[in-house]
Amino acid sequence: MQIKSSMSKCAVLVLLILCLITKGHCQSKVFDLDDYGAVKGGEVDNSKALLKAWNDACKWKDGSKLVVSSGTYLVGSVLLTGPCNGPIEFQNKGTLKAPLGLSGDYWIEFRYIDGLAVSGGGSFIGAGPPKQGSPYLPTLLRFSFVTNSKAQNIKLSNSQSTHFNLFACNNTKLNQITVSSPEDSPNTDGIKIGESNGIKISDSTIASGDDCVAILRGSKNISVTGVKCGPGHGISIGSMGGSSDERVERIFVKNCHLLGTTNGLRIKTKATNNPGLVTKVRYENVFMTNVDNPIIFDQNYCPWKDCEKGDSKVRIRDVKFKNIHGTSRTNVAVNFHCSGSNPCDKIELRDIKIRFQSNAEKTISNCSNASGKAYGVQLPKSCLSS
Ligand SMILES: *[C@@H]1O[C@H](CO)[C@@H](O)[C@H](O)[C@H]1NC(C)=O
Ligand SMILES: *[C@@H]1O[C@H](CO)[C@@H](O)[C@H](O)[C@H]1NC(C)=O
Ligand SMILES: *[C@@H]1O[C@H](CO)[C@@H](O)[C@H](O)[C@H]1NC(C)=O
Ligand SMILES: CC(=O)N[C@H]1CO[C@H](CO)[C@@H](O)[C@@H]1O
């Protein structure tokens, strides 16, 4: 008895210290979806229950936790809005499933929230995969105007479009995100970021039918580390040039592995008259296994037919590649296809070693209007003009 009570005192003390360290998050009040009349099994639409649970959790002042327990819950499109009265956690320990034939802009969207955490190890299963030539289809999960937040340990699959979209978010971390969709499902980007500042993606695995990570206009201070990508279209910046004065800057891609993707590290801009800038991009320690276009700048990016034919007005400046190794599925392992009117400059290649996938042929690099410097090992031989 004596020992037991001092042990429990000790446990209480430990909890107290943990609470102090985590600023009281361990005391958050639980709002269980099951208590709002949700029905498991994947047949009954639980959208209303989810919205009610969210509204109550969001109103709670001292930190709340909305819990989805194990089991499958069907939910339609839901917009989970703030601002909330305290930090809020959305803990999905089960499976949320979208109904077939879902339409609209998004399936699950979190909007105007400061201090959101989406977690739990559970799954978000979309209504995809889409068919080739489908009209505009809903994004699976979206954070918009979300700040000081995180998403951790969640699985996203079968989106009809982008899996995870961050729009106008600041200071948000994504960690241990798993995305899986078929390689042939069109426009199913893994993680897409736009108009956001201070986003950290780490330790995630992405397999889809489009870009694993797509960094779009208005994005700065974005880091992508420990991402395993493939199949998919690689880690991309752009496309840029869709509207005037688009900028992307301070992008860090480190310790990533691309496996059987169509592109590796890509910057794409359309050949429009819209000026723009991509600058301060750092790629470091990236490993490629049988990638079609391991390093590629495409300033004539044309996803559809009938693109404008001309020169891109988006400037690509100060982009550094360091320790990029692996194998290419095509000869051209390094391809800098830059604009004639706005050539790429201050490009740096340091220790590049990309072999052809079989040893039968050699890899080459192909530069158009690209200047910069190369240091250390250069396989293929650098084509940058100084
Ligand atoms: C994000 O930060 C920028 C300034 O860097 C600010 O203008 C914007 O309102 C912030 N977004 C949100 C959703 O708070
Ligand atoms: C972006 O990076 C710059 C330079 O490191 C830093 O000064 C700034 O505070 C960062 N902003 C955010 C929102 O992380
Ligand atoms: C190199 O790039 C130029 C211009 O984009 C293209 O015309 C040419 O075919 C490319 N060469 C190879 C070997 O791919
Ligand atoms: C301005 C400039 O240097 N333009 C060149 C861009 O690259 C193409 C292809 O190598 C050349 O034909 C242009 O002269």
PDB file of C-alpha atoms and ligand atoms in Angstrom, residues 112-113 144-147 167-171 195 197 220, ligand 1:
ATOM      1  CA  TYR A 112      -9.327  29.833 -39.960  1.00  0.00           C
ATOM      2  CA  ILE A 113      -7.715  27.892 -37.135  1.00  0.00           C
ATOM      3  CA  SER A 144      -6.731  27.031 -45.375  1.00  0.00           C
ATOM      4  CA  PHE A 145      -5.775  30.058 -43.267  1.00  0.00           C
ATOM      5  CA  VAL A 146      -4.414  27.703 -40.635  1.00  0.00           C
ATOM      6  CA  THR A 147      -1.497  28.809 -38.438  1.00  0.00           C
ATOM      7  CA  PHE A 167      -3.483  27.274 -48.723  1.00  0.00           C
ATOM      8  CA  ALA A 168      -2.578  30.533 -46.948  1.00  0.00           C
ATOM      9  CA  CYS A 169      -1.117  28.735 -43.936  1.00  0.00           C
ATOM     10  CA  ASN A 170       1.745  29.858 -41.694  1.00  0.00           C
ATOM     11  CA  ASN A 171       4.075  27.967 -39.394  1.00  0.00           C
ATOM     12  CA  GLU A 195       0.477  31.234 -50.460  1.00  0.00           C
ATOM     13  CA  ASN A 197       4.992  30.629 -45.109  1.00  0.00           C
ATOM     14  CA  LYS A 220       8.259  30.727 -48.817  1.00  0.00           C
TER      15      LYS A 220
HETATM   16  C1  LIG B   1       0.565  34.577 -42.395  1.00  0.00           C
HETATM   17  O1  LIG B   1       1.614  35.519 -42.242  1.00  0.00           O
HETATM   18  C2  LIG B   1       1.481  36.655 -43.083  1.00  0.00           C
HETATM   19  C3  LIG B   1       2.689  37.542 -42.825  1.00  0.00           C
HETATM   20  O2  LIG B   1       3.868  36.817 -42.986  1.00  0.00           O
HETATM   21  C4  LIG B   1       0.199  37.391 -42.771  1.00  0.00           C
HETATM   22  O3  LIG B   1       0.034  38.473 -43.666  1.00  0.00           O
HETATM   23  C5  LIG B   1      -0.975  36.446 -42.911  1.00  0.00           C
HETATM   24  O4  LIG B   1      -2.160  37.086 -42.511  1.00  0.00           O
HETATM   25  C6  LIG B   1      -0.766  35.209 -42.044  1.00  0.00           C
HETATM   26  N1  LIG B   1      -1.855  34.268 -42.280  1.00  0.00           N
HETATM   27  C7  LIG B   1      -2.692  33.882 -41.357  1.00  0.00           C
HETATM   28  C8  LIG B   1      -3.732  32.902 -41.774  1.00  0.00           C
HETATM   29  O5  LIG B   1      -2.621  34.275 -40.209  1.00  0.00           O
END
